[in-house]
CSV table of N, CA and C in Angstrom, one decimal:
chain,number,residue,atom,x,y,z
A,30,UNK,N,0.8,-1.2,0.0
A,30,UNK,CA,0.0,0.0,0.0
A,30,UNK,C,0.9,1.2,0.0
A,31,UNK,N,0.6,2.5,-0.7
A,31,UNK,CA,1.2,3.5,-0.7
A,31,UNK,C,0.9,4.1,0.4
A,32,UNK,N,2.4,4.8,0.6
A,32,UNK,CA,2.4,6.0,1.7
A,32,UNK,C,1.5,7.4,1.3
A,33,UNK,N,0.8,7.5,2.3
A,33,UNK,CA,0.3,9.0,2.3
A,33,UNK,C,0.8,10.1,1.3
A,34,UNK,N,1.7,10.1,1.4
A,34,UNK,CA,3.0,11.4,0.9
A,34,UNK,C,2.9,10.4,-0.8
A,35,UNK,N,3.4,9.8,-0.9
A,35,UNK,CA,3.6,9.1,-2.0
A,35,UNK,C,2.0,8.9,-3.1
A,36,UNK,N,0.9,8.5,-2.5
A,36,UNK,CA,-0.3,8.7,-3.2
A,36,UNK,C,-0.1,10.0,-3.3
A,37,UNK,N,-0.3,11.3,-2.4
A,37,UNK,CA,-0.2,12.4,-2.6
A,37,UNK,C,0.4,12.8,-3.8
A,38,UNK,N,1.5,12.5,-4.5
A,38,UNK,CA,2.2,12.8,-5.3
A,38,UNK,C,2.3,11.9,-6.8
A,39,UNK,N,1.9,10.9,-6.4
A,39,UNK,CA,1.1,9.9,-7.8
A,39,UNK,C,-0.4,10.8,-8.2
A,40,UNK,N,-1.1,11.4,-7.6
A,40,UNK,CA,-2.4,11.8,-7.6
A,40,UNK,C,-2.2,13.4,-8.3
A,41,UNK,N,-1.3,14.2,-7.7
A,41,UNK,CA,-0.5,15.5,-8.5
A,41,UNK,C,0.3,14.9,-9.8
A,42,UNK,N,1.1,14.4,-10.0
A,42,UNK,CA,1.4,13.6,-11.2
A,42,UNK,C,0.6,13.4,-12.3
A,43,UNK,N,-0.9,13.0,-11.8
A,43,UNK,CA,-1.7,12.1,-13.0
A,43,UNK,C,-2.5,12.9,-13.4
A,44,UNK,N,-2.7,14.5,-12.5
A,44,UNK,CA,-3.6,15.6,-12.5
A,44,UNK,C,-3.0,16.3,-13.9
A,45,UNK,N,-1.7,16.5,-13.6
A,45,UNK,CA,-0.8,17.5,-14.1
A,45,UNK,C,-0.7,16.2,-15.8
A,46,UNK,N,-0.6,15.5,-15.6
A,46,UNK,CA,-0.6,14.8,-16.9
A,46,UNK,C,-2.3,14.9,-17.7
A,47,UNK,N,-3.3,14.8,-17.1
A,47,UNK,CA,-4.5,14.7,-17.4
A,47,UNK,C,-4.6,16.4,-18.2
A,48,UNK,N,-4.6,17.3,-17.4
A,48,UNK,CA,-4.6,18.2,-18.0
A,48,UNK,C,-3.4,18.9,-19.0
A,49,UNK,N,-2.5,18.6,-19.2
A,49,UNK,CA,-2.1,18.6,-20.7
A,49,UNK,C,-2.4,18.2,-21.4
A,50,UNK,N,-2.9,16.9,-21.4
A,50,UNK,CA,-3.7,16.0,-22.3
A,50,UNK,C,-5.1,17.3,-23.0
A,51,UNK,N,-5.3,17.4,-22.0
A,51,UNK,CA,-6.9,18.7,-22.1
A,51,UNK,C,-6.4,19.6,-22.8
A,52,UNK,N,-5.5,20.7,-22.2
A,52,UNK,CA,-4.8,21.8,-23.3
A,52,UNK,C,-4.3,21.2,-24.6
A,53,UNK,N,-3.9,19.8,-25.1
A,53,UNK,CA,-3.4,19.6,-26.2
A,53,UNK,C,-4.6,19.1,-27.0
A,54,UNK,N,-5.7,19.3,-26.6
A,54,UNK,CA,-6.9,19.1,-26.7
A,54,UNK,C,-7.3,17.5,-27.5
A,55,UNK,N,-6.5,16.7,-26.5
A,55,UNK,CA,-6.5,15.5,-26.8
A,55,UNK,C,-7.8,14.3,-25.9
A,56,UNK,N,-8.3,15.2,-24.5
A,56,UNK,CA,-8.9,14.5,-23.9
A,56,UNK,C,-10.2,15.8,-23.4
A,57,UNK,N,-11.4,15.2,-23.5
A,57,UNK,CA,-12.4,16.2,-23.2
A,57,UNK,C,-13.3,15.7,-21.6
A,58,UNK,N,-14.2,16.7,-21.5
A,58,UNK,CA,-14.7,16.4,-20.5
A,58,UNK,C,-16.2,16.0,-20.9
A,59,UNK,N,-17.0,15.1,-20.6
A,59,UNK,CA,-18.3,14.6,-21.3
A,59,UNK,C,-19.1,15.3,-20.3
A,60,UNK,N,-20.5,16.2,-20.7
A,60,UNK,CA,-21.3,17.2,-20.3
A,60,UNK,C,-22.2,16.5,-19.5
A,61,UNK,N,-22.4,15.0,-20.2
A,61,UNK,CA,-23.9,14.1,-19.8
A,61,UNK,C,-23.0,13.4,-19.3
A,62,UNK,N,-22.5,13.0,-18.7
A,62,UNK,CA,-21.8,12.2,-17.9
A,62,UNK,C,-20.9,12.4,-16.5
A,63,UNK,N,-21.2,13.6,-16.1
A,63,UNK,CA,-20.3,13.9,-14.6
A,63,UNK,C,-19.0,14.4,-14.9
A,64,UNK,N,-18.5,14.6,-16.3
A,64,UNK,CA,-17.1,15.4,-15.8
A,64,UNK,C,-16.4,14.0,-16.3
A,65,UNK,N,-17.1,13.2,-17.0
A,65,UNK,CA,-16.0,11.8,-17.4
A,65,UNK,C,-15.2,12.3,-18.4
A,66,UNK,N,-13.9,11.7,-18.5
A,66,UNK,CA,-13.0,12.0,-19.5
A,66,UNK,C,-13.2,11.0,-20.6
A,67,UNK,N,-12.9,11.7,-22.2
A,67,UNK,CA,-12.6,10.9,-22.3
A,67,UNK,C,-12.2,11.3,-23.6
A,68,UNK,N,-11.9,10.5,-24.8
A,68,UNK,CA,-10.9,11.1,-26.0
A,68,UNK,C,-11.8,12.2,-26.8
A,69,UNK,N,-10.9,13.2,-27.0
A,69,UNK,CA,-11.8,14.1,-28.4
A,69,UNK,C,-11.6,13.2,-29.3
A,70,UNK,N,-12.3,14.0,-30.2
A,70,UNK,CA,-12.0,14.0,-31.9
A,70,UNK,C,-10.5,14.0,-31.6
A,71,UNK,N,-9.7,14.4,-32.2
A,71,UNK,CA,-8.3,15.0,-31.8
A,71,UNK,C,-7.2,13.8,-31.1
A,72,UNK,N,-7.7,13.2,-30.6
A,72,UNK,CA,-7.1,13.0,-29.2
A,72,UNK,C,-7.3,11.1,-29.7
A,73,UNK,N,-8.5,11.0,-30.6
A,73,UNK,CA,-8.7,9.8,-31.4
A,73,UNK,C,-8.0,9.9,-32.7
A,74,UNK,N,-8.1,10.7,-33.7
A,74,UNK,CA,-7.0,10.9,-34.7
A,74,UNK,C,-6.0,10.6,-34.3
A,75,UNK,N,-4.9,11.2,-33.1
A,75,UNK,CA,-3.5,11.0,-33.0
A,75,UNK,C,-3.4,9.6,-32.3
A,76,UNK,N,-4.2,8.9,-31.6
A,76,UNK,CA,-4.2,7.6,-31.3
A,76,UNK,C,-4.3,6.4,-32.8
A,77,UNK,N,-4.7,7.2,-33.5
A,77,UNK,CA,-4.7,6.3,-34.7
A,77,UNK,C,-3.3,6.6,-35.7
A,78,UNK,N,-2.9,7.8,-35.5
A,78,UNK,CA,-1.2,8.1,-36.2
A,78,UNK,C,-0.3,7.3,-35.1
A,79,UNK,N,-0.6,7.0,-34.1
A,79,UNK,CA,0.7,6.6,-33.4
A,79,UNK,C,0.3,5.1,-33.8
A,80,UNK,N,-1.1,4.3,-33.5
A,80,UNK,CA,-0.7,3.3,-33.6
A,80,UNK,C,-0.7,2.4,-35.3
A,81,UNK,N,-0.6,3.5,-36.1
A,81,UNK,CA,-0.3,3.3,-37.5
A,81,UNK,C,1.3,3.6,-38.0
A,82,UNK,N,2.3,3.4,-36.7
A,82,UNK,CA,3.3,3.9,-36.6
A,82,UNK,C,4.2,2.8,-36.3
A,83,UNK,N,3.3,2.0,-35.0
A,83,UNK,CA,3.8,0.9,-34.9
A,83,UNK,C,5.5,1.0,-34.8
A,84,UNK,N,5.7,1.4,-33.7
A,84,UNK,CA,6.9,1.4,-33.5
A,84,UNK,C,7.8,0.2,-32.5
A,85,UNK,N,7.0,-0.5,-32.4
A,85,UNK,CA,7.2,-1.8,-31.3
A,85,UNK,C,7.0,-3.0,-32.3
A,86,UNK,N,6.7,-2.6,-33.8
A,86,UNK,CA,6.7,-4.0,-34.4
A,86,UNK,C,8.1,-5.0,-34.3
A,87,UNK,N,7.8,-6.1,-34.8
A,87,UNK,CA,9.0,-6.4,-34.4
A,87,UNK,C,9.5,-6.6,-35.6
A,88,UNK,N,11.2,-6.5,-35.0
A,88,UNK,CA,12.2,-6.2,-36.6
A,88,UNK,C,12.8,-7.7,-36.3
A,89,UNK,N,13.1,-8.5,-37.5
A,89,UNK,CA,13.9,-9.4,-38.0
A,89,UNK,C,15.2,-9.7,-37.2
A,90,UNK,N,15.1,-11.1,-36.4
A,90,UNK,CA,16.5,-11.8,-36.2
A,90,UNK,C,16.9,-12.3,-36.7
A,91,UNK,N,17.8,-11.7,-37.1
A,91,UNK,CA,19.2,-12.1,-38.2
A,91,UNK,C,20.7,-12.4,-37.5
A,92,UNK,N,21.2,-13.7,-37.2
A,92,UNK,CA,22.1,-13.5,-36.5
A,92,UNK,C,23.0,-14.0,-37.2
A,93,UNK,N,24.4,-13.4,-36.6
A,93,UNK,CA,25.6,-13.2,-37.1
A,93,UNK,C,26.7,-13.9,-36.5
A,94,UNK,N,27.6,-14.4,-36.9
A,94,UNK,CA,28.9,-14.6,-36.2
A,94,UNK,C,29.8,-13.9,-35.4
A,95,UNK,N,29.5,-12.4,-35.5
A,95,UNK,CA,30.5,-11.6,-34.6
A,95,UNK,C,29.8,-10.4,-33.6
A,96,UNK,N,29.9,-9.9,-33.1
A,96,UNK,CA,29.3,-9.3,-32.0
A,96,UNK,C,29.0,-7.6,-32.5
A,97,UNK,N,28.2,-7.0,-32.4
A,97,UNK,CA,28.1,-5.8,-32.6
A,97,UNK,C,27.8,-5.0,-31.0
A,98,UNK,N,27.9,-4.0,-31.2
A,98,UNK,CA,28.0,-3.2,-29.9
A,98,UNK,C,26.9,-2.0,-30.4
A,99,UNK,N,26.0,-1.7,-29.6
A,99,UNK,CA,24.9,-0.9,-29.4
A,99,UNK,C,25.9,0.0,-28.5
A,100,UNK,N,25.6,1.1,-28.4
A,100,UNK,CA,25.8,2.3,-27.6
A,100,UNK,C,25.4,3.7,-27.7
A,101,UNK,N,24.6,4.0,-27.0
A,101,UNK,CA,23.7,5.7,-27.2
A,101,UNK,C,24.1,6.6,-25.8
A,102,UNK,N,23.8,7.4,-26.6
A,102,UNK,CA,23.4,8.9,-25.6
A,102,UNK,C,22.4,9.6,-26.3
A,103,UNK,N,21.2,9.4,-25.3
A,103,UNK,CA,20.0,9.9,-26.2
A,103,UNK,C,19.5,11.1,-24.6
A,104,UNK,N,19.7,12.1,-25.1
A,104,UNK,CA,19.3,13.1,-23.8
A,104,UNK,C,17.9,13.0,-22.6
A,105,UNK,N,18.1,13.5,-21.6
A,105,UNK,CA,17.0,12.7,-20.6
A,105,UNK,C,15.9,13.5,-21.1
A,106,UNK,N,15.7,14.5,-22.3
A,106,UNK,CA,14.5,15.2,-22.3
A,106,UNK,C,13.8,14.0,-23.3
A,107,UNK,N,14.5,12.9,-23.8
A,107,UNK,CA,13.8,12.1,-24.5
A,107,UNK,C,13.7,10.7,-24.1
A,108,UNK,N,13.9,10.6,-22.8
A,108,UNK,CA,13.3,9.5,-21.8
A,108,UNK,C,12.2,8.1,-22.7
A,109,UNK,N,11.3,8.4,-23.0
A,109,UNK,CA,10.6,7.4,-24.2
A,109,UNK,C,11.2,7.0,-24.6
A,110,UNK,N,12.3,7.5,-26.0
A,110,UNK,CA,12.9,7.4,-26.9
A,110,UNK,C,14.0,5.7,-26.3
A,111,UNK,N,14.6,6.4,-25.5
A,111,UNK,CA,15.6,5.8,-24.4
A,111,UNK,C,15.1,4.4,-23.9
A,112,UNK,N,13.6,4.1,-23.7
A,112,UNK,CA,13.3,3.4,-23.1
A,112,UNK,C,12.5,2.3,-24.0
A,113,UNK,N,12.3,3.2,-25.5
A,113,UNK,CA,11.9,2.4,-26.4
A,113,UNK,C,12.9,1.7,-27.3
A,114,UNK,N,13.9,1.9,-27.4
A,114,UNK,CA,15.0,1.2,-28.0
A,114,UNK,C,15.4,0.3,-27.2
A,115,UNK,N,15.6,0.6,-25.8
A,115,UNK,CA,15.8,-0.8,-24.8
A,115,UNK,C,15.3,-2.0,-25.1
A,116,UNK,N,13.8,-1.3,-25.5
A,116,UNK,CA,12.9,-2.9,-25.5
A,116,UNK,C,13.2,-3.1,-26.5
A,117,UNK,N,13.5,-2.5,-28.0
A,117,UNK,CA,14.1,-3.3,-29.1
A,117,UNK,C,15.2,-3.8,-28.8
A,118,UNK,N,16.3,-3.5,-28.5
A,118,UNK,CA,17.6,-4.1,-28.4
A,118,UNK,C,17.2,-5.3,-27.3
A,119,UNK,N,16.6,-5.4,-26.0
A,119,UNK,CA,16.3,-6.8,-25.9
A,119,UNK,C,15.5,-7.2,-26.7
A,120,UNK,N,14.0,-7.2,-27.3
A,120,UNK,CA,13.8,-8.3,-28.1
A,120,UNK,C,14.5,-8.7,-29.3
A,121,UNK,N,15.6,-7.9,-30.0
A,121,UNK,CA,16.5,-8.5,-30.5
A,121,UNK,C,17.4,-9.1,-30.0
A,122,UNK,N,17.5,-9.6,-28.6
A,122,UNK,CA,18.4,-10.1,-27.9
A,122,UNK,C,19.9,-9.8,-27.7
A,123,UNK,N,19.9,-8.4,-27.3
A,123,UNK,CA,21.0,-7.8,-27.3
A,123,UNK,C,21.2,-7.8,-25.8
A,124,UNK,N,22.7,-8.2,-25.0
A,124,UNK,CA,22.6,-8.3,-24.0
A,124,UNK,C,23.2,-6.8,-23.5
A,125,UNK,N,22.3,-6.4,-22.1
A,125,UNK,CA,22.8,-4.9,-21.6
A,125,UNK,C,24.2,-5.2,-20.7
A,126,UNK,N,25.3,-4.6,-21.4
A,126,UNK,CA,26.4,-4.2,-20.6
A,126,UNK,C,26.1,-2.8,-19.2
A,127,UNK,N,25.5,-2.3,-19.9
A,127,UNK,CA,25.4,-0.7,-19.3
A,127,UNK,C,24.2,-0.7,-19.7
A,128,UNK,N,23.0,0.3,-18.6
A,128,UNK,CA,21.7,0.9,-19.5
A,128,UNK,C,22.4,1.0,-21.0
A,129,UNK,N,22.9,1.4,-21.4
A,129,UNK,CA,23.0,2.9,-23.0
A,129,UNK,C,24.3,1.7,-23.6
A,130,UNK,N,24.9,0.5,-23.1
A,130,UNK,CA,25.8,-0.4,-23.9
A,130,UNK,C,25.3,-1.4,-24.4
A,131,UNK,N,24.7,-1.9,-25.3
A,131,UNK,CA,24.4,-3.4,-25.3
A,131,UNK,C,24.9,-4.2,-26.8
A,132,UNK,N,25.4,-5.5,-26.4
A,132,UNK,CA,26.0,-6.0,-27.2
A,132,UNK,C,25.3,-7.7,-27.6
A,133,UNK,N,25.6,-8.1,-28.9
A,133,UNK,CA,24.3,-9.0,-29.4
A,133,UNK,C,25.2,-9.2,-30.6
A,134,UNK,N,25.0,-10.4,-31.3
A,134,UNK,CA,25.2,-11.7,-32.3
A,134,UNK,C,24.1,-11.5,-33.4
A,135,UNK,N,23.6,-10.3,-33.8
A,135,UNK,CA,22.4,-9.9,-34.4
A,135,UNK,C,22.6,-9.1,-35.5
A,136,UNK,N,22.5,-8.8,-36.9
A,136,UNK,CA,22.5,-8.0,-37.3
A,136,UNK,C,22.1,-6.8,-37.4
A,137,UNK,N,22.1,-5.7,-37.5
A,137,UNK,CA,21.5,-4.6,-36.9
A,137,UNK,C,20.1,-4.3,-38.2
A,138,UNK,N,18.7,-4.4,-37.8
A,138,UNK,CA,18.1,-4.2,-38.6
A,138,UNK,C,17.8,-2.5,-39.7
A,139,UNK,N,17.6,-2.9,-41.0
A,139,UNK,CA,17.7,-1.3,-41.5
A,139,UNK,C,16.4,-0.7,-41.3
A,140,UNK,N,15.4,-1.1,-41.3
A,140,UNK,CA,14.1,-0.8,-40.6
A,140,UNK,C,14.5,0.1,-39.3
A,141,UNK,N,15.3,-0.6,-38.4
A,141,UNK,CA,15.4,0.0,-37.3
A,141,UNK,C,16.4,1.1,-37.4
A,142,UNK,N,17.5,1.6,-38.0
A,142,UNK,CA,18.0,2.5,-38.8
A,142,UNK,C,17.1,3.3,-39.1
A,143,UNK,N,16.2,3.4,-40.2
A,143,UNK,CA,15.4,4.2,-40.4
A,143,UNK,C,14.1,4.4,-39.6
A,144,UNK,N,13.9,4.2,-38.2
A,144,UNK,CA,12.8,4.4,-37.2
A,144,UNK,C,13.5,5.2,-36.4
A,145,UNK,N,14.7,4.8,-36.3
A,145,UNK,CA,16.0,5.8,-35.5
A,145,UNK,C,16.0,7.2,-35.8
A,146,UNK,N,16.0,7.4,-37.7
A,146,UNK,CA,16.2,8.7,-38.5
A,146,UNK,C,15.1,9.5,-38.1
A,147,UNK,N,13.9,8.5,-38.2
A,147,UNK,CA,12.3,9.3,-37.8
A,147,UNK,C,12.2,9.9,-36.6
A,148,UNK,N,12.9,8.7,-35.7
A,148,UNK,CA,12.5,9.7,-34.4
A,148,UNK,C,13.7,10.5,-34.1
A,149,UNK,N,14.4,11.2,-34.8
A,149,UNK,CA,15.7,12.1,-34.8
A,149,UNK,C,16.6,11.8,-33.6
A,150,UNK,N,16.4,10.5,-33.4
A,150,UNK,CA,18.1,10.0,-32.6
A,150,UNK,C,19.1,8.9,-33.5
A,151,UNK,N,18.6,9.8,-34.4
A,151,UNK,CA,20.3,8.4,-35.0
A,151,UNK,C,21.2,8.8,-34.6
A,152,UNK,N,21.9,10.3,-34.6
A,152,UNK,CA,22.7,10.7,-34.3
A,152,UNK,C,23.2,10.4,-32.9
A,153,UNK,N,22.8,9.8,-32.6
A,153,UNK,CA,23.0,9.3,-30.7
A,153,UNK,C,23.1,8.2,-30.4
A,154,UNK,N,23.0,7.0,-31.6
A,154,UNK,CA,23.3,6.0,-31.6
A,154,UNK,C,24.3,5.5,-32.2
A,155,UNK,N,25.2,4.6,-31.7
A,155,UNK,CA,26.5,4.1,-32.0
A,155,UNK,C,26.5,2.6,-32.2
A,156,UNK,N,26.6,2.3,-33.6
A,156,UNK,CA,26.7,0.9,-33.6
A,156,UNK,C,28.4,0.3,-34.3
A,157,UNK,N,28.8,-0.3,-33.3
A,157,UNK,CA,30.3,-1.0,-33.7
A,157,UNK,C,30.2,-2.8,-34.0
A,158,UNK,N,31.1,-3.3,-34.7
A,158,UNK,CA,31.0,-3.9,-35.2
A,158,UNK,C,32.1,-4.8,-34.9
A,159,UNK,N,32.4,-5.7,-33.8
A,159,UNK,CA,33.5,-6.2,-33.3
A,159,UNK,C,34.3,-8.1,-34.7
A,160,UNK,N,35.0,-7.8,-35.1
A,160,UNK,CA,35.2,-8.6,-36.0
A,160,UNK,C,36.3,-9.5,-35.9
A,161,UNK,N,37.4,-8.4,-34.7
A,161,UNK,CA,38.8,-9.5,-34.6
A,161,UNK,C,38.6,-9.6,-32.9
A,162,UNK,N,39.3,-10.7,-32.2
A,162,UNK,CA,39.3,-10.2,-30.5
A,162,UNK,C,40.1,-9.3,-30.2
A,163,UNK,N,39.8,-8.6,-29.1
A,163,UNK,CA,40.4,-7.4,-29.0
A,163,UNK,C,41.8,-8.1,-28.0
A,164,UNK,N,42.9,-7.1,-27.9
A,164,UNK,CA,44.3,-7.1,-26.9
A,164,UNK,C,44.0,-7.8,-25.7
A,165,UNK,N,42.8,-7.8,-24.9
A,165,UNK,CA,42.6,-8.1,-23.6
A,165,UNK,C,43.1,-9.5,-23.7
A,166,UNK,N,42.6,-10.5,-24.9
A,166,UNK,CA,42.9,-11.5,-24.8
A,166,UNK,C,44.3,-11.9,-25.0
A,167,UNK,N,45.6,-11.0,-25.8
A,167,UNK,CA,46.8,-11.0,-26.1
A,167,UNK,C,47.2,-10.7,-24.3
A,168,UNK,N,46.5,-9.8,-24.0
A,168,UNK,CA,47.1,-9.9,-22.7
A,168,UNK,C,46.7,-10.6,-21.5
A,169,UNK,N,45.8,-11.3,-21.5
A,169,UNK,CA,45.6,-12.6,-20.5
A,169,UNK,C,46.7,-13.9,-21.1
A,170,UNK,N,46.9,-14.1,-22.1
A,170,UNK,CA,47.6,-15.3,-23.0
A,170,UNK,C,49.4,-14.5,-22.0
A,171,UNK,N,50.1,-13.3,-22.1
A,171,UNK,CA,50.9,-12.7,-22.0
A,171,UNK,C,50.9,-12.9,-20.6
A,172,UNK,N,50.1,-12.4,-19.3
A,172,UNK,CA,50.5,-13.0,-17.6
A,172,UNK,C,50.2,-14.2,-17.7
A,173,UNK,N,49.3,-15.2,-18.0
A,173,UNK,CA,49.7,-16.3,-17.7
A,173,UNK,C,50.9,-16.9,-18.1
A,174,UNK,N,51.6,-16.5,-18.9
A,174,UNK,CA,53.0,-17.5,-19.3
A,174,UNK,C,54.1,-16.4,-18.7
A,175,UNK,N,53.8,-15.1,-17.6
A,175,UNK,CA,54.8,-14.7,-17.1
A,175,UNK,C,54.6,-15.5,-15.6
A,176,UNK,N,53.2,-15.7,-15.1
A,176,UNK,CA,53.2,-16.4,-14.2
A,176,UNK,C,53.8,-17.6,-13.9
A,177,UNK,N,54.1,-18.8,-15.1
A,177,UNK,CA,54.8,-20.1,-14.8
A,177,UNK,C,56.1,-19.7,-14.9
């Protein structure tokens, strides 16, 4: 059960969200019904652009022999954005090193390339392409044969 203090502030949260929704004139108040909310005109249209958008479809596993490396910096004012590529990079089964690192046996889809362009964070995404092993392993091979 929530704390006092903590409802309090889920309750200011969902107010302050509710009414943007209102100003964006996305959500109305019904006259014959008490003050029930519920979608405009408006507020139904853009429910129909987003889900004709379909940005959670799922893109193609294609897997690969060598490892690619995901890595972003997508700014906190785009929080969504951030949290929507998460869930693509796992359901492409990319494993998280870091929130913003993740690395996967996958080819990187071009679909998803161009969903990136649309939502103007390509530029914040970094994809590398690991093809030889890196030194770390020259140098594990290097102390164990100074050790014996």
């Amino acid at each position: 059960r929530l704390k006092t203090s903590e409802n309090k502030e889920r309750n200011r949260r969902l107010q302050i969200y509710i009414s943007k929704l209102k100003n964006h004139g996305l959500l109305a108040e019904s006259k014959k019904e008490n003050g029930k909310l519920t979608l405009s005109q408006e507020g139904q249209e853009k429910l129909m652009e987003l889900r004709s958008q379909d940005r959670y479809r799922n893109y193609k596993k294609e897997k690969i022999d060598h490892s690619l490396i995901v890595a972003f910096d997508i700014p906190e004012s785009e929080r969504g954005k951030r949290d929507w590529l998460r869930d693509i990079l796992k359901g492409l089964d990319f494993e998280m090193i870091q929130r913003s690192v993740w690395v996967g046996q996958v080819r990187f889809p071009e679909e998803l390339l161009a969903d990136l362009e649309k939502l103007n964070i390509l530029e914040c995404v970094q994809v590398l392409e690991v093809t030889k092993l890196g030194t770390l392993k020259n140098i594990e091979k290097n102390v164990e044969k100074t050790k014996k």
